[in-house]
Amino acid sequence: MPKAQRILIYVLRHDLRLADNPVFTTAAKAHDQFTHLIPLFVLNPIQYELSGFLRPSEQSPFPEARSRIGHFWRCGPYRTKFLAESLFDLKKSLQEAGSDLIIRTGETHSVVRSIIDALNREGSEVKAVWVTRDFTAEELDEERRIRKALPSSVSFKVFDDESTLICRKDVPYPISELPDVFTSFKKSVEPLRANARVAIEGIPSIPPLPIGMPPQTAPFLIPGALDDFINALQKPLLEKPDVPLISFPEGTRSAHSFVGGSTAAHERIAHLLSSGAASRYKDTRNGLLGEDFSTKLSAYLAHGCISAAQIHSALKEWEDRNNDGRENKGSAAIRFELLWRDYMRFCLEKYGADFFQLYGFGRKGRKMGGEEWRTPSSADPGAQDAFKRWLTGRTSTGLIDAAQRELLLTGYMSNRARQNTASFLATRLHIDWRLGAEWFESMLVDYDCASNWGNWAHVAGVGNDPRENRMFNPVKQANDYDPEGKYIRTWVEEARGIEDVGCVWQLWKLHGEERKKRGIEDPLVKIEWSTKKRAKTYGRFKNEHRSGGGGGPKRQQ
Ligand SMILES: Cc1cc2nc3c(=O)[nH]c(=O)nc-3n(C[C@H](O)[C@H](O)[C@H](O)COP(=O)(O)OP(=O)(O)OC[C@H]3O[C@@H](n4cnc5c(N)ncnc54)[C@H](O)[C@@H]3O)c2cc1C
């Protein structure tokens, strides 16, 4: 019986969806070549800490999954949970379609090879292995290793990544000629509504799993229940947290309370459209508090629970039914932001390893303000202390502390907060920006290699942004985007009850005894902002929001 099995293995990575997935769609049409399909996800030891999956009294053969420079956990507690939920959601969809998702731990090439060998021993024939293209060095290396590990009878195919808004093949020049200015790129692919890829409709009917799937090998064991699976992923991270745990401020709610998976992603899109949040997006996207000021689709996109094409198609359908087939300013702004995501992906493809270098991609060798980057170490205890205070949100600059604590406690922070806190580390403290990028990689629920490293390089002034020496003033930014100090008071409990909003933005300005009583430290950097300007811009901000027109405060990208 197994002799008749002609098997295809699909190694999933950041494409955890059944619908609008070119690999599943192609597999569904390839009946003549394959009788069976194995959808496989491998938790590899470079990106995921696997010791929580060990059988009792077993030792892990792998070193801890930590980042290169800062030695943070590569995938922290929020993303591991979101990933687990996304995997189990896909598993459920596949089971409903008569298949399943096979989850394994180990080095991807070895796992693939051991599955092939086990099935071959049973008389089945694995014919091919397919993956979706990725451009990070790690994923390219993974592809090379899989290719090398395959017996000559097994073919290997890499599918183009179609998770972007504008397909790579529709960019009107080779990616090596991608413009260094985002606006030029944008002009070359507009109009976005007409040029974006439309999602493939429906669920493909995919071939079943083969009989005789080998189990997970020792020393690891994969739990069958979601809670146990999450626990296995999180246990080592929670036992040895990178920074001391802090308590959740009373009465505060996470802006990112979403569970992983395609099902939740589509519910989120439906909510954004039916509640009007998508139409209001342009005016609210610079917000800091709450679930609906921005789409909160980033984590779903990063894991591939949805594609940008699915978001575009949902917006298009809404526009066709409700807006005479035209964009409104909200839907246009969402497409615009999704194009930033495309741009970062294409930049990663163009610049490769330079993306992760201290002196960045684009203008190599240029350093912010001409100063040397500082490395927190015993040789520079000042930088060490400053970095620790930045990590834990104790800089005494209100906006930075709120943002860093929100990240630490929820795995999310808004784009506005990300820009400010990244700029603070890189351009005020002059600390090696890659440490910040690694910290975000560990903590963000929506970590995406291209978007994270590209934006960090951009804000640190070593990307391909034509504007020189860009620096955010977090006090001015708090004045513009948190004029009443609500966001800061939400996350920084010691700022609650301070009446003067200026002292909420600049906590260190609070007077002697009061400051001591609240445990507020000396400022890491004294950032001033004139009260004269403050009164003026505060008035303008209030007016913009009262009128409801004219868009939100200007973006500083
Ligand atoms: C230092 C720094 C690090 C970042 N790291 C990441 C990251 O790891 N993963 C990530 O998805 N985004 C990252 N961003 C971009 C942006 O902050 C987030 O995409 C956004 O805050 C996510 O919330 P949202 O989905 O509600 O965004 P929305 O405002 O609703 O935007 C819609 C979508 O557009 C895309 N998008 C928006 N802004 C950007 C941008 N500047 N660059 C690329 N794509 C964008 C995202 O896919 C987002 O989901 C980073 C930005 C900065 C400044």
XYZ file of C-alpha atoms in Angstrom, residues 15-222:
208
model
C 3.667 31.456 5.294
C 1.328 29.950 7.890
C -1.909 30.083 5.890
C -3.907 27.741 3.716
C -5.756 30.287 1.588
C -3.896 32.534 -0.876
C -0.809 30.422 -0.490
C 0.784 29.699 -3.904
C 2.490 26.559 -2.606
C -0.724 24.919 -1.375
C -2.536 26.081 -4.525
C 0.127 24.531 -6.778
C 0.217 21.328 -4.722
C -3.565 21.034 -5.070
C -3.231 21.051 -8.857
C -0.359 18.571 -9.014
C -2.380 15.303 -8.645
C -0.505 13.718 -11.504
C 2.833 14.135 -9.695
C 1.995 13.650 -6.029
C -0.499 11.485 -4.188
C 0.360 12.831 -0.734
C 1.509 16.075 0.850
C 3.325 16.690 4.146
C 2.860 20.273 5.378
C 5.843 20.527 7.732
C 6.896 23.219 10.198
C 10.273 22.815 11.894
C 11.176 24.692 15.069
C 14.885 25.144 14.424
C 17.397 25.568 17.256
C 18.866 28.813 15.895
C 15.665 30.796 16.203
C 13.716 28.904 18.881
C 14.839 27.682 22.287
C 13.987 23.981 22.264
C 14.938 22.843 25.773
C 11.298 23.064 26.906
C 10.514 20.180 24.509
C 13.054 17.786 26.058
C 11.837 14.445 27.367
C 12.515 13.985 31.118
C 16.227 13.838 32.030
C 17.350 14.430 28.429
C 19.908 17.089 27.430
C 19.594 19.387 24.453
C 22.222 18.846 21.733
C 21.931 22.530 20.790
C 23.266 25.711 22.398
C 20.687 28.211 23.683
C 18.912 30.127 20.933
C 20.343 33.562 21.659
C 21.095 36.651 19.595
C 24.601 37.307 18.316
C 25.547 40.553 20.072
C 23.214 41.087 23.034
C 22.663 37.369 23.778
C 18.918 37.860 24.128
C 16.534 34.983 23.501
C 16.005 35.027 19.739
C 12.254 34.505 19.999
C 10.808 35.864 23.232
C 7.638 34.926 25.117
C 5.085 36.948 23.112
C 6.103 35.772 19.670
C 6.437 32.154 20.782
C 2.828 32.260 22.002
C 1.588 33.931 18.814
C 3.527 31.433 16.707
C 2.093 28.478 18.638
C -1.455 29.801 18.173
C -0.807 30.362 14.475
C 0.536 26.829 14.034
C -2.410 25.266 15.826
C -4.872 27.338 13.830
C -3.276 26.140 10.590
C -3.248 22.596 11.959
C -6.999 22.835 12.537
C -7.655 24.192 9.032
C -5.558 21.431 7.515
C -7.320 18.773 9.579
C -10.653 20.113 8.353
C -9.287 19.782 4.821
C -8.381 16.127 5.486
C -4.686 16.714 6.182
C -2.624 17.945 9.144
C 0.347 20.145 10.018
C 3.369 18.138 11.103
C 5.414 20.044 13.702
C 8.953 18.929 14.474
C 11.999 20.265 16.315
C 15.596 20.128 15.075
C 17.715 21.416 12.232
C 15.412 21.687 9.259
C 17.627 19.838 6.786
C 18.129 16.909 9.205
C 14.422 16.697 9.990
C 13.533 16.679 6.296
C 16.153 14.050 5.534
C 15.062 11.784 8.390
C 11.430 11.949 7.249
C 12.483 11.062 3.689
C 14.607 8.136 4.882
C 11.855 6.792 7.154
C 9.234 6.939 4.401
C 11.594 5.423 1.847
C 12.249 2.519 4.221
C 8.493 1.901 4.201
C 8.526 1.742 0.421
C 7.096 5.206 -0.240
C 8.722 7.694 -2.538
C 9.358 11.309 -1.565
C 9.483 13.122 -4.904
C 9.988 16.778 -3.978
C 10.545 19.386 -1.268
C 9.095 22.883 -1.673
C 9.637 26.099 0.320
C 8.776 29.777 -0.059
C 11.690 32.115 -0.779
C 13.134 34.255 1.988
C 16.093 36.615 1.825
C 17.620 36.530 5.303
C 21.069 34.920 5.518
C 19.708 32.288 7.910
C 16.853 31.255 5.673
C 19.054 31.211 2.571
C 21.486 29.013 4.469
C 18.623 26.758 5.520
C 17.634 26.385 1.856
C 21.201 25.478 0.880
C 21.398 22.863 3.612
C 18.058 21.302 2.699
C 19.089 21.134 -0.948
C 22.378 19.473 0.013
C 20.714 16.965 2.341
C 18.283 15.658 -0.292
C 18.861 12.361 -2.098
C 19.365 12.894 -5.830
C 15.917 11.444 -6.552
C 14.195 14.320 -4.659
C 13.745 17.655 -6.404
C 13.840 20.988 -4.565
C 11.801 24.029 -5.519
C 11.780 27.536 -4.031
C 8.569 29.482 -4.656
C 8.568 33.270 -4.957
C 7.371 35.045 -1.839
C 3.950 36.425 -2.714
C 3.196 37.917 0.690
C 3.923 41.455 -0.543
C 1.373 43.981 -1.778
C 3.139 44.421 -5.102
C 4.520 41.160 -6.436
C 8.256 41.089 -6.880
C 7.762 40.131 -10.533
C 5.613 43.263 -11.054
C 8.361 45.659 -9.895
C 9.426 47.226 -13.206
C 13.195 46.715 -12.715
C 15.491 44.132 -11.148
C 15.607 44.416 -7.337
C 19.340 45.236 -7.636
C 18.156 48.543 -9.150
C 15.626 49.330 -6.406
C 15.707 53.111 -5.766
C 17.274 54.244 -2.502
C 14.405 56.657 -1.955
C 11.058 55.169 -0.945
C 9.054 57.795 -2.865
C 10.767 56.861 -6.126
C 9.945 53.205 -5.517
C 6.341 54.121 -4.712
C 5.960 56.148 -7.917
C 7.263 53.225 -9.942
C 4.550 50.831 -8.724
C 1.532 53.147 -8.433
C -1.455 53.158 -8.562
C -1.463 50.666 -5.709
C -5.158 49.796 -5.864
C -4.830 48.751 -9.494
C -1.383 47.156 -9.303
C -1.552 45.142 -6.095
C -1.998 41.387 -6.436
C -5.556 40.175 -5.875
C -5.752 37.256 -3.426
C -6.448 33.739 -4.732
C -9.985 32.905 -3.594
C -11.119 29.793 -1.772
C -9.404 26.957 0.061
C -7.406 24.559 -2.136
C -8.269 20.881 -1.848
C -4.932 19.461 -0.866
C -3.615 15.881 -1.011
C -3.764 13.870 2.235
C -0.889 13.057 4.579
C 0.954 9.843 3.700
C 0.545 6.732 5.815
C 3.561 5.954 8.001
C 4.659 9.427 9.112
C 7.614 8.948 11.476
C 7.230 10.488 14.956
C 9.381 13.250 16.472
C 12.746 11.753 17.402
C 14.455 11.862 20.832
C 15.447 13.808 22.834
C 12.447 16.009 22.047
C 8.727 15.448 22.364
C 6.021 17.619 20.760
